[in-house]
């Protein structure tokens, strides 16, 4: 009742102010906590847009920092040619004092990217990487964008953001989850390189496959080199082998369609492996990055070629009393395997690691009857992010 009385009284005061010569305003309530004073000429569609936008701002702030933004009641929105821009500025001016002054600008850039679709944060990040000649660490504004996509644990965001001086707050939050900061850096770099590929940051003119790539110098800390190769229509996968000492280098593979849009990405250590390509892939960008503290990589040679062979083959299958024996012929670069049924991924058995290249037998037990069901498939992941699968033959069938 008190809230209703306040809104009624607020309406009277706004009308009185308008009669006294002050520009009129429209009063819009957003939820139970926020009242907006919009320019008087705002139409009903503008009121709805303002209400929805404010709700998104409040939800994103609360999700990111763990508490609602400290908005005044009412929040007056000045006149502007762009209602959303004016509303965002008003919301940010009211909320920013809750953040340490040094942490506010990157958070603002990230909020603009998420709520207004402003590409400045990513473009400025790519420009900074280009100017510095490498990627030491993600800019703070891009840390927000990455974490919003990367983590499903919303409590983690409030513990990690803002990142803090020298990323201290972020580092402590990662430590509580058992995630080394170096692993976070690699995942964040993979995210950044994928977005940069979408933005046309990497070479567009492809070379053909097969190809040999020799690194004739050490890459300084944070530096990277990228090459783009033509995948060609109907190429199932690209195989890779490495010779020489990669040191601290990491490799990233970015498959793109004919318009340059990112379709698939993978990353890992430069080593023998394979990377599957989506049917619409036309180019593959291969990128080497040095996340280490010392120059690294001189003399590393990568060989790439088109491949149709999966990284493993099932040579023999035996089933007996809830046991499943698999004899696999494995190529290099397989990370692990798991058994699953199409459409029932939740029923999959836990993944088991590969024993490396060669002929190996695996004995699997249990699965609550999963091992005896028809349609069972063996799925493997490669160290470069590839995913392959094969049907497990039924008793009496010949292995594929």
CSV table of C-alpha atoms in Angstrom, one decimal, residues 1-399:
chain,number,residue,atom,x,y,z
A,1,UNK,CA,0.0,0.0,0.0
A,2,UNK,CA,2.8,2.4,0.9
A,3,UNK,CA,4.4,1.7,-2.5
A,4,UNK,CA,1.2,2.5,-4.3
A,5,UNK,CA,0.9,5.7,-2.4
A,6,UNK,CA,4.4,6.7,-3.3
A,7,UNK,CA,3.9,6.1,-7.0
A,8,UNK,CA,0.6,8.1,-6.9
A,9,UNK,CA,2.4,11.0,-5.1
A,10,UNK,CA,5.2,10.7,-7.5
A,11,UNK,CA,2.8,11.1,-10.4
A,12,UNK,CA,1.3,14.3,-8.8
A,13,UNK,CA,4.8,15.8,-8.3
A,14,UNK,CA,5.8,15.1,-11.9
A,15,UNK,CA,2.6,16.7,-13.2
A,16,UNK,CA,3.1,19.7,-11.0
A,17,UNK,CA,6.7,20.1,-12.1
A,18,UNK,CA,5.5,20.0,-15.7
A,19,UNK,CA,3.0,22.8,-15.1
A,20,UNK,CA,5.8,24.9,-13.5
A,21,UNK,CA,7.8,24.8,-16.8
A,22,UNK,CA,9.9,21.7,-16.2
A,23,UNK,CA,9.8,19.3,-19.2
A,24,UNK,CA,7.3,16.5,-18.6
A,25,UNK,CA,8.3,13.0,-17.9
A,26,UNK,CA,6.8,9.5,-18.2
A,27,UNK,CA,6.8,7.4,-15.1
A,28,UNK,CA,7.6,3.7,-15.8
A,29,UNK,CA,7.9,1.1,-13.0
A,30,UNK,CA,10.4,-1.8,-13.6
A,31,UNK,CA,9.7,-4.6,-11.2
A,32,UNK,CA,9.3,-3.6,-7.6
A,33,UNK,CA,12.5,-1.8,-7.1
A,34,UNK,CA,13.1,0.7,-9.9
A,35,UNK,CA,11.1,3.6,-11.3
A,36,UNK,CA,12.2,5.4,-14.4
A,37,UNK,CA,11.5,9.0,-15.3
A,38,UNK,CA,11.5,9.0,-19.1
A,39,UNK,CA,11.2,12.0,-21.4
A,40,UNK,CA,7.6,13.1,-21.7
A,41,UNK,CA,7.4,12.4,-25.4
A,42,UNK,CA,8.4,8.7,-25.0
A,43,UNK,CA,5.7,6.6,-26.8
A,44,UNK,CA,4.3,3.3,-25.4
A,45,UNK,CA,6.8,1.3,-27.5
A,46,UNK,CA,9.7,3.3,-26.0
A,47,UNK,CA,8.3,2.7,-22.5
A,48,UNK,CA,8.3,-1.0,-23.1
A,49,UNK,CA,11.8,-1.0,-24.6
A,50,UNK,CA,13.1,1.0,-21.6
A,51,UNK,CA,11.4,-1.3,-19.1
A,52,UNK,CA,12.9,-4.4,-20.8
A,53,UNK,CA,16.3,-2.9,-21.2
A,54,UNK,CA,16.5,-1.9,-17.5
A,55,UNK,CA,15.4,-5.4,-16.5
A,56,UNK,CA,18.3,-6.8,-18.5
A,57,UNK,CA,20.8,-4.4,-17.0
A,58,UNK,CA,19.7,-5.2,-13.5
A,59,UNK,CA,19.7,-8.9,-14.1
A,60,UNK,CA,23.2,-8.8,-15.7
A,61,UNK,CA,24.6,-6.7,-12.9
A,62,UNK,CA,23.2,-9.0,-10.2
A,63,UNK,CA,24.5,-12.1,-12.1
A,64,UNK,CA,27.9,-10.6,-12.5
A,65,UNK,CA,28.5,-8.9,-9.1
A,66,UNK,CA,26.1,-10.9,-6.8
A,67,UNK,CA,23.8,-8.0,-5.8
A,68,UNK,CA,21.4,-5.5,-7.5
A,69,UNK,CA,22.9,-2.3,-8.8
A,70,UNK,CA,22.4,0.7,-6.4
A,71,UNK,CA,19.9,2.6,-8.6
A,72,UNK,CA,18.1,5.6,-7.2
A,73,UNK,CA,14.3,5.6,-7.1
A,74,UNK,CA,13.3,7.3,-9.4
A,75,UNK,CA,16.1,7.2,-12.0
A,76,UNK,CA,15.8,10.1,-14.4
A,77,UNK,CA,16.7,9.5,-18.0
A,78,UNK,CA,17.7,12.6,-20.0
A,79,UNK,CA,16.5,13.4,-23.5
A,80,UNK,CA,18.6,11.9,-26.3
A,81,UNK,CA,18.3,10.9,-29.9
A,82,UNK,CA,18.8,7.3,-28.8
A,83,UNK,CA,16.7,6.2,-25.8
A,84,UNK,CA,18.8,3.0,-25.1
A,85,UNK,CA,22.1,5.0,-25.1
A,86,UNK,CA,20.7,7.6,-22.8
A,87,UNK,CA,19.2,4.9,-20.5
A,88,UNK,CA,22.4,2.9,-20.4
A,89,UNK,CA,24.4,6.0,-19.5
A,90,UNK,CA,21.9,6.8,-16.7
A,91,UNK,CA,22.0,3.3,-15.4
A,92,UNK,CA,25.8,3.1,-15.5
A,93,UNK,CA,26.3,6.5,-13.8
A,94,UNK,CA,24.1,5.4,-10.9
A,95,UNK,CA,25.6,1.9,-10.6
A,96,UNK,CA,29.4,2.6,-11.2
A,97,UNK,CA,30.1,4.0,-7.7
A,98,UNK,CA,29.6,0.4,-6.4
A,99,UNK,CA,32.8,-0.6,-8.3
A,100,UNK,CA,36.4,0.4,-7.5
A,101,UNK,CA,37.2,3.4,-9.9
A,102,UNK,CA,39.9,1.5,-11.8
A,103,UNK,CA,37.6,-1.5,-12.4
A,104,UNK,CA,34.6,0.5,-13.8
A,105,UNK,CA,35.8,1.3,-17.3
A,106,UNK,CA,36.4,-2.3,-18.5
A,107,UNK,CA,33.1,-3.4,-16.8
A,108,UNK,CA,31.3,-0.6,-18.7
A,109,UNK,CA,32.8,-1.7,-22.0
A,110,UNK,CA,31.7,-5.3,-21.4
A,111,UNK,CA,28.2,-4.3,-20.3
A,112,UNK,CA,27.9,-2.1,-23.5
A,113,UNK,CA,29.0,-5.1,-25.6
A,114,UNK,CA,26.4,-7.4,-24.0
A,115,UNK,CA,23.5,-5.1,-23.7
A,116,UNK,CA,23.9,-2.7,-26.7
A,117,UNK,CA,25.9,-5.0,-29.1
A,118,UNK,CA,28.7,-2.5,-29.1
A,119,UNK,CA,31.7,-4.2,-30.7
A,120,UNK,CA,34.2,-1.7,-29.3
A,121,UNK,CA,35.5,-4.0,-26.5
A,122,UNK,CA,36.5,-6.8,-28.9
A,123,UNK,CA,37.8,-4.4,-31.6
A,124,UNK,CA,39.9,-2.5,-29.2
A,125,UNK,CA,41.2,-5.8,-27.8
A,126,UNK,CA,42.2,-6.9,-31.2
A,127,UNK,CA,43.8,-3.6,-32.0
A,128,UNK,CA,45.8,-3.8,-28.7
A,129,UNK,CA,46.9,-7.3,-29.5
A,130,UNK,CA,48.0,-6.1,-33.0
A,131,UNK,CA,49.8,-3.1,-31.6
A,132,UNK,CA,51.7,-5.2,-29.0
A,133,UNK,CA,52.4,-7.9,-31.4
A,134,UNK,CA,51.1,-10.6,-29.1
A,135,UNK,CA,48.5,-11.7,-26.5
A,136,UNK,CA,49.9,-11.8,-22.9
A,137,UNK,CA,46.5,-11.9,-21.3
A,138,UNK,CA,43.0,-10.9,-22.2
A,139,UNK,CA,42.1,-7.2,-21.5
A,140,UNK,CA,39.8,-6.9,-18.5
A,141,UNK,CA,36.7,-6.0,-20.6
A,142,UNK,CA,37.1,-9.2,-22.6
A,143,UNK,CA,37.5,-11.3,-19.4
A,144,UNK,CA,33.9,-10.3,-18.6
A,145,UNK,CA,32.7,-11.4,-22.1
A,146,UNK,CA,34.6,-14.7,-21.9
A,147,UNK,CA,33.4,-15.6,-18.4
A,148,UNK,CA,29.8,-14.8,-19.2
A,149,UNK,CA,30.1,-17.5,-22.0
A,150,UNK,CA,32.5,-19.9,-20.2
A,151,UNK,CA,31.0,-20.5,-16.8
A,152,UNK,CA,27.5,-21.9,-16.0
A,153,UNK,CA,28.2,-21.3,-12.2
A,154,UNK,CA,26.8,-17.8,-11.6
A,155,UNK,CA,28.0,-17.8,-8.0
A,156,UNK,CA,31.5,-18.0,-9.5
A,157,UNK,CA,31.1,-14.7,-11.4
A,158,UNK,CA,30.4,-12.8,-8.2
A,159,UNK,CA,33.6,-14.2,-6.7
A,160,UNK,CA,35.7,-13.6,-9.7
A,161,UNK,CA,34.5,-10.1,-10.9
A,162,UNK,CA,35.7,-7.5,-11.0
A,163,UNK,CA,39.0,-9.3,-11.6
A,164,UNK,CA,40.9,-7.1,-9.1
A,165,UNK,CA,44.5,-5.8,-9.1
A,166,UNK,CA,46.8,-8.2,-10.9
A,167,UNK,CA,43.7,-10.4,-11.4
A,168,UNK,CA,44.0,-11.3,-7.7
A,169,UNK,CA,40.2,-11.7,-7.2
A,170,UNK,CA,39.9,-13.8,-10.4
A,171,UNK,CA,42.9,-16.0,-9.5
A,172,UNK,CA,41.5,-16.7,-6.0
A,173,UNK,CA,38.1,-17.7,-7.5
A,174,UNK,CA,39.8,-20.0,-10.0
A,175,UNK,CA,41.9,-21.6,-7.2
A,176,UNK,CA,38.8,-22.4,-5.2
A,177,UNK,CA,37.5,-24.3,-8.3
A,178,UNK,CA,40.8,-26.1,-8.8
A,179,UNK,CA,41.4,-24.4,-12.1
A,180,UNK,CA,45.0,-23.3,-12.7
A,181,UNK,CA,45.3,-19.7,-14.0
A,182,UNK,CA,47.4,-20.9,-16.9
A,183,UNK,CA,44.6,-23.2,-18.0
A,184,UNK,CA,42.2,-20.3,-17.8
A,185,UNK,CA,44.5,-18.2,-19.9
A,186,UNK,CA,44.6,-20.9,-22.6
A,187,UNK,CA,40.8,-21.3,-22.7
A,188,UNK,CA,40.4,-17.5,-22.8
A,189,UNK,CA,43.0,-17.2,-25.6
A,190,UNK,CA,41.1,-19.9,-27.6
A,191,UNK,CA,37.9,-17.9,-27.1
A,192,UNK,CA,39.6,-14.7,-28.2
A,193,UNK,CA,41.3,-16.2,-31.3
A,194,UNK,CA,37.9,-17.6,-32.4
A,195,UNK,CA,36.2,-14.2,-32.1
A,196,UNK,CA,39.2,-12.6,-33.8
A,197,UNK,CA,38.8,-15.1,-36.7
A,198,UNK,CA,35.1,-14.2,-37.0
A,199,UNK,CA,36.2,-10.5,-37.2
A,200,UNK,CA,38.6,-11.2,-40.1
A,201,UNK,CA,41.7,-10.6,-37.9
A,202,UNK,CA,43.6,-13.4,-39.4
A,203,UNK,CA,44.9,-14.1,-43.0
A,204,UNK,CA,42.1,-14.7,-45.5
A,205,UNK,CA,44.1,-15.8,-48.5
A,206,UNK,CA,44.6,-19.5,-48.1
A,207,UNK,CA,47.5,-21.8,-49.1
A,208,UNK,CA,46.9,-25.3,-50.3
A,209,UNK,CA,47.2,-28.6,-48.5
A,210,UNK,CA,49.4,-30.6,-47.9
A,211,UNK,CA,51.7,-28.1,-46.4
A,212,UNK,CA,54.9,-27.9,-44.3
A,213,UNK,CA,55.3,-25.0,-41.8
A,214,UNK,CA,58.7,-24.4,-40.3
A,215,UNK,CA,59.0,-21.9,-37.5
A,216,UNK,CA,62.4,-20.2,-38.2
A,217,UNK,CA,62.5,-18.1,-35.1
A,218,UNK,CA,61.6,-18.2,-31.4
A,219,UNK,CA,58.2,-16.7,-30.6
A,220,UNK,CA,58.6,-14.1,-27.8
A,221,UNK,CA,56.2,-14.4,-24.8
A,222,UNK,CA,52.7,-13.7,-25.9
A,223,UNK,CA,53.5,-13.7,-29.6
A,224,UNK,CA,51.7,-15.8,-32.1
A,225,UNK,CA,51.9,-16.7,-35.8
A,226,UNK,CA,48.9,-17.7,-38.0
A,227,UNK,CA,48.5,-19.3,-41.4
A,228,UNK,CA,45.4,-20.0,-43.3
A,229,UNK,CA,45.0,-23.1,-45.5
A,230,UNK,CA,42.3,-24.1,-48.0
A,231,UNK,CA,40.3,-27.1,-46.8
A,232,UNK,CA,38.4,-27.6,-50.0
A,233,UNK,CA,35.0,-29.0,-50.4
A,234,UNK,CA,34.4,-32.4,-48.9
A,235,UNK,CA,37.5,-32.6,-46.7
A,236,UNK,CA,36.5,-34.7,-43.7
A,237,UNK,CA,39.6,-33.8,-41.5
A,238,UNK,CA,43.0,-32.3,-41.4
A,239,UNK,CA,45.8,-34.5,-40.0
A,240,UNK,CA,48.9,-32.9,-38.3
A,241,UNK,CA,52.3,-34.1,-37.3
A,242,UNK,CA,55.0,-32.1,-35.5
A,243,UNK,CA,58.8,-32.4,-35.4
A,244,UNK,CA,61.1,-30.5,-33.1
A,245,UNK,CA,60.6,-29.1,-29.6
A,246,UNK,CA,57.5,-27.0,-29.2
A,247,UNK,CA,58.5,-25.8,-25.8
A,248,UNK,CA,55.7,-23.8,-24.3
A,249,UNK,CA,53.8,-23.2,-27.6
A,250,UNK,CA,50.1,-24.0,-28.0
A,251,UNK,CA,48.4,-24.6,-31.2
A,252,UNK,CA,44.9,-23.4,-32.2
A,253,UNK,CA,42.8,-24.5,-35.2
A,254,UNK,CA,40.0,-22.4,-36.5
A,255,UNK,CA,37.7,-23.9,-39.3
A,256,UNK,CA,35.7,-21.2,-41.2
A,257,UNK,CA,33.1,-21.3,-44.0
A,258,UNK,CA,33.4,-19.5,-47.3
A,259,UNK,CA,32.2,-16.2,-45.7
A,260,UNK,CA,34.8,-16.3,-43.0
A,261,UNK,CA,32.5,-17.3,-40.2
A,262,UNK,CA,33.9,-19.5,-37.5
A,263,UNK,CA,32.5,-23.1,-37.5
A,264,UNK,CA,34.8,-25.1,-35.2
A,265,UNK,CA,37.8,-24.5,-33.1
A,266,UNK,CA,40.3,-26.7,-31.3
A,267,UNK,CA,43.5,-26.2,-29.3
A,268,UNK,CA,46.2,-28.1,-27.5
A,269,UNK,CA,49.9,-29.0,-27.7
A,270,UNK,CA,51.6,-29.2,-31.1
A,271,UNK,CA,51.7,-32.9,-31.6
A,272,UNK,CA,50.5,-35.6,-34.0
A,273,UNK,CA,46.7,-35.5,-34.1
A,274,UNK,CA,43.7,-34.8,-36.4
A,275,UNK,CA,41.0,-32.2,-36.5
A,276,UNK,CA,37.6,-32.9,-38.1
A,277,UNK,CA,36.1,-30.3,-40.4
A,278,UNK,CA,32.4,-29.4,-40.7
A,279,UNK,CA,31.0,-30.1,-44.2
A,280,UNK,CA,30.7,-26.3,-44.9
A,281,UNK,CA,34.3,-25.6,-43.9
A,282,UNK,CA,36.4,-24.0,-46.6
A,283,UNK,CA,39.5,-22.7,-44.7
A,284,UNK,CA,41.5,-23.8,-41.7
A,285,UNK,CA,43.6,-21.2,-39.8
A,286,UNK,CA,46.4,-22.7,-37.8
A,287,UNK,CA,47.9,-20.5,-35.1
A,288,UNK,CA,50.8,-21.0,-32.8
A,289,UNK,CA,50.9,-19.0,-29.5
A,290,UNK,CA,53.5,-18.7,-26.8
A,291,UNK,CA,51.9,-18.3,-23.4
A,292,UNK,CA,55.2,-19.0,-21.6
A,293,UNK,CA,57.6,-16.5,-20.0
A,294,UNK,CA,60.5,-17.3,-22.3
A,295,UNK,CA,61.0,-17.3,-26.1
A,296,UNK,CA,60.1,-20.7,-27.6
A,297,UNK,CA,59.5,-22.7,-30.7
A,298,UNK,CA,62.5,-22.2,-33.0
A,299,UNK,CA,62.8,-25.2,-35.4
A,300,UNK,CA,59.3,-26.6,-34.8
A,301,UNK,CA,58.0,-28.1,-38.1
A,302,UNK,CA,54.3,-28.8,-38.7
A,303,UNK,CA,53.1,-31.0,-41.5
A,304,UNK,CA,49.4,-30.8,-42.4
A,305,UNK,CA,47.4,-32.8,-45.0
A,306,UNK,CA,43.9,-33.7,-45.8
A,307,UNK,CA,42.7,-37.0,-44.2
A,308,UNK,CA,39.6,-39.2,-44.4
A,309,UNK,CA,40.9,-41.8,-41.9
A,310,UNK,CA,39.5,-41.7,-38.3
A,311,UNK,CA,42.1,-41.7,-35.6
A,312,UNK,CA,41.1,-45.2,-34.4
A,313,UNK,CA,39.6,-48.4,-35.7
A,314,UNK,CA,37.8,-51.2,-33.8
A,315,UNK,CA,39.6,-54.4,-34.6
A,316,UNK,CA,37.8,-56.9,-32.3
A,317,UNK,CA,34.8,-56.9,-29.9
A,318,UNK,CA,33.9,-59.4,-27.2
A,319,UNK,CA,30.9,-59.3,-24.9
A,320,UNK,CA,30.5,-61.5,-21.8
A,321,UNK,CA,28.5,-61.2,-18.7
A,322,UNK,CA,28.3,-57.4,-18.5
A,323,UNK,CA,31.9,-57.0,-19.8
A,324,UNK,CA,32.9,-55.4,-23.1
A,325,UNK,CA,36.4,-56.0,-24.5
A,326,UNK,CA,37.5,-53.6,-27.3
A,327,UNK,CA,40.6,-54.1,-29.3
A,328,UNK,CA,41.5,-50.7,-30.9
A,329,UNK,CA,44.1,-49.7,-33.4
A,330,UNK,CA,44.9,-46.2,-32.4
A,331,UNK,CA,46.6,-43.4,-34.2
A,332,UNK,CA,48.5,-40.6,-32.4
A,333,UNK,CA,46.8,-37.7,-30.7
A,334,UNK,CA,43.8,-39.4,-29.2
A,335,UNK,CA,42.9,-38.0,-25.8
A,336,UNK,CA,40.1,-40.3,-24.5
A,337,UNK,CA,37.1,-42.4,-25.4
A,338,UNK,CA,33.6,-42.9,-24.1
A,339,UNK,CA,30.7,-45.2,-24.9
A,340,UNK,CA,27.2,-43.7,-25.6
A,341,UNK,CA,23.9,-44.2,-27.3
A,342,UNK,CA,22.7,-41.6,-29.8
A,343,UNK,CA,20.1,-39.3,-28.1
A,344,UNK,CA,21.0,-40.7,-24.6
A,345,UNK,CA,24.3,-38.9,-23.8
A,346,UNK,CA,23.3,-38.7,-20.2
A,347,UNK,CA,23.6,-42.5,-20.0
A,348,UNK,CA,27.2,-42.5,-21.2
A,349,UNK,CA,29.9,-44.3,-19.3
A,350,UNK,CA,32.7,-42.2,-17.9
A,351,UNK,CA,35.5,-41.4,-20.4
A,352,UNK,CA,38.6,-43.5,-20.3
A,353,UNK,CA,42.0,-42.3,-21.5
A,354,UNK,CA,43.8,-43.5,-24.6
A,355,UNK,CA,47.0,-45.6,-24.1
A,356,UNK,CA,48.6,-43.9,-27.2
A,357,UNK,CA,49.3,-44.9,-30.7
A,358,UNK,CA,49.3,-48.7,-31.4
A,359,UNK,CA,47.1,-51.7,-30.8
A,360,UNK,CA,45.5,-51.8,-27.4
A,361,UNK,CA,42.8,-53.7,-25.6
A,362,UNK,CA,40.3,-52.1,-23.2
A,363,UNK,CA,38.0,-54.0,-20.8
A,364,UNK,CA,34.9,-52.1,-19.7
A,365,UNK,CA,32.6,-53.2,-16.9
A,366,UNK,CA,29.1,-52.1,-15.8
A,367,UNK,CA,27.0,-49.4,-17.4
A,368,UNK,CA,23.7,-50.6,-16.0
A,369,UNK,CA,23.0,-52.7,-19.2
A,370,UNK,CA,24.3,-50.0,-21.5
A,371,UNK,CA,27.0,-52.3,-22.8
A,372,UNK,CA,24.5,-54.8,-24.2
A,373,UNK,CA,22.2,-52.3,-25.9
A,374,UNK,CA,22.0,-52.0,-29.7
A,375,UNK,CA,23.3,-48.8,-31.3
A,376,UNK,CA,26.2,-48.4,-28.9
A,377,UNK,CA,28.9,-46.1,-30.2
A,378,UNK,CA,32.5,-45.4,-29.3
A,379,UNK,CA,33.3,-41.7,-29.3
A,380,UNK,CA,36.8,-40.4,-29.2
A,381,UNK,CA,38.3,-36.9,-28.6
A,382,UNK,CA,41.6,-35.9,-30.1
A,383,UNK,CA,44.1,-33.6,-28.3
A,384,UNK,CA,43.3,-30.9,-30.8
A,385,UNK,CA,39.5,-30.9,-30.0
A,386,UNK,CA,38.5,-33.3,-32.7
A,387,UNK,CA,35.5,-35.6,-32.2
A,388,UNK,CA,35.0,-39.0,-34.0
A,389,UNK,CA,32.8,-41.9,-33.4
A,390,UNK,CA,32.2,-45.4,-34.7
A,391,UNK,CA,29.4,-48.0,-34.1
A,392,UNK,CA,30.4,-50.8,-31.8
A,393,UNK,CA,29.6,-54.1,-33.7
A,394,UNK,CA,27.0,-56.5,-32.2
A,395,UNK,CA,27.9,-60.1,-31.6
A,396,UNK,CA,28.4,-61.9,-34.9
A,397,UNK,CA,29.0,-58.7,-36.9
A,398,UNK,CA,32.3,-58.0,-38.5
A,399,UNK,CA,34.3,-55.1,-37.0
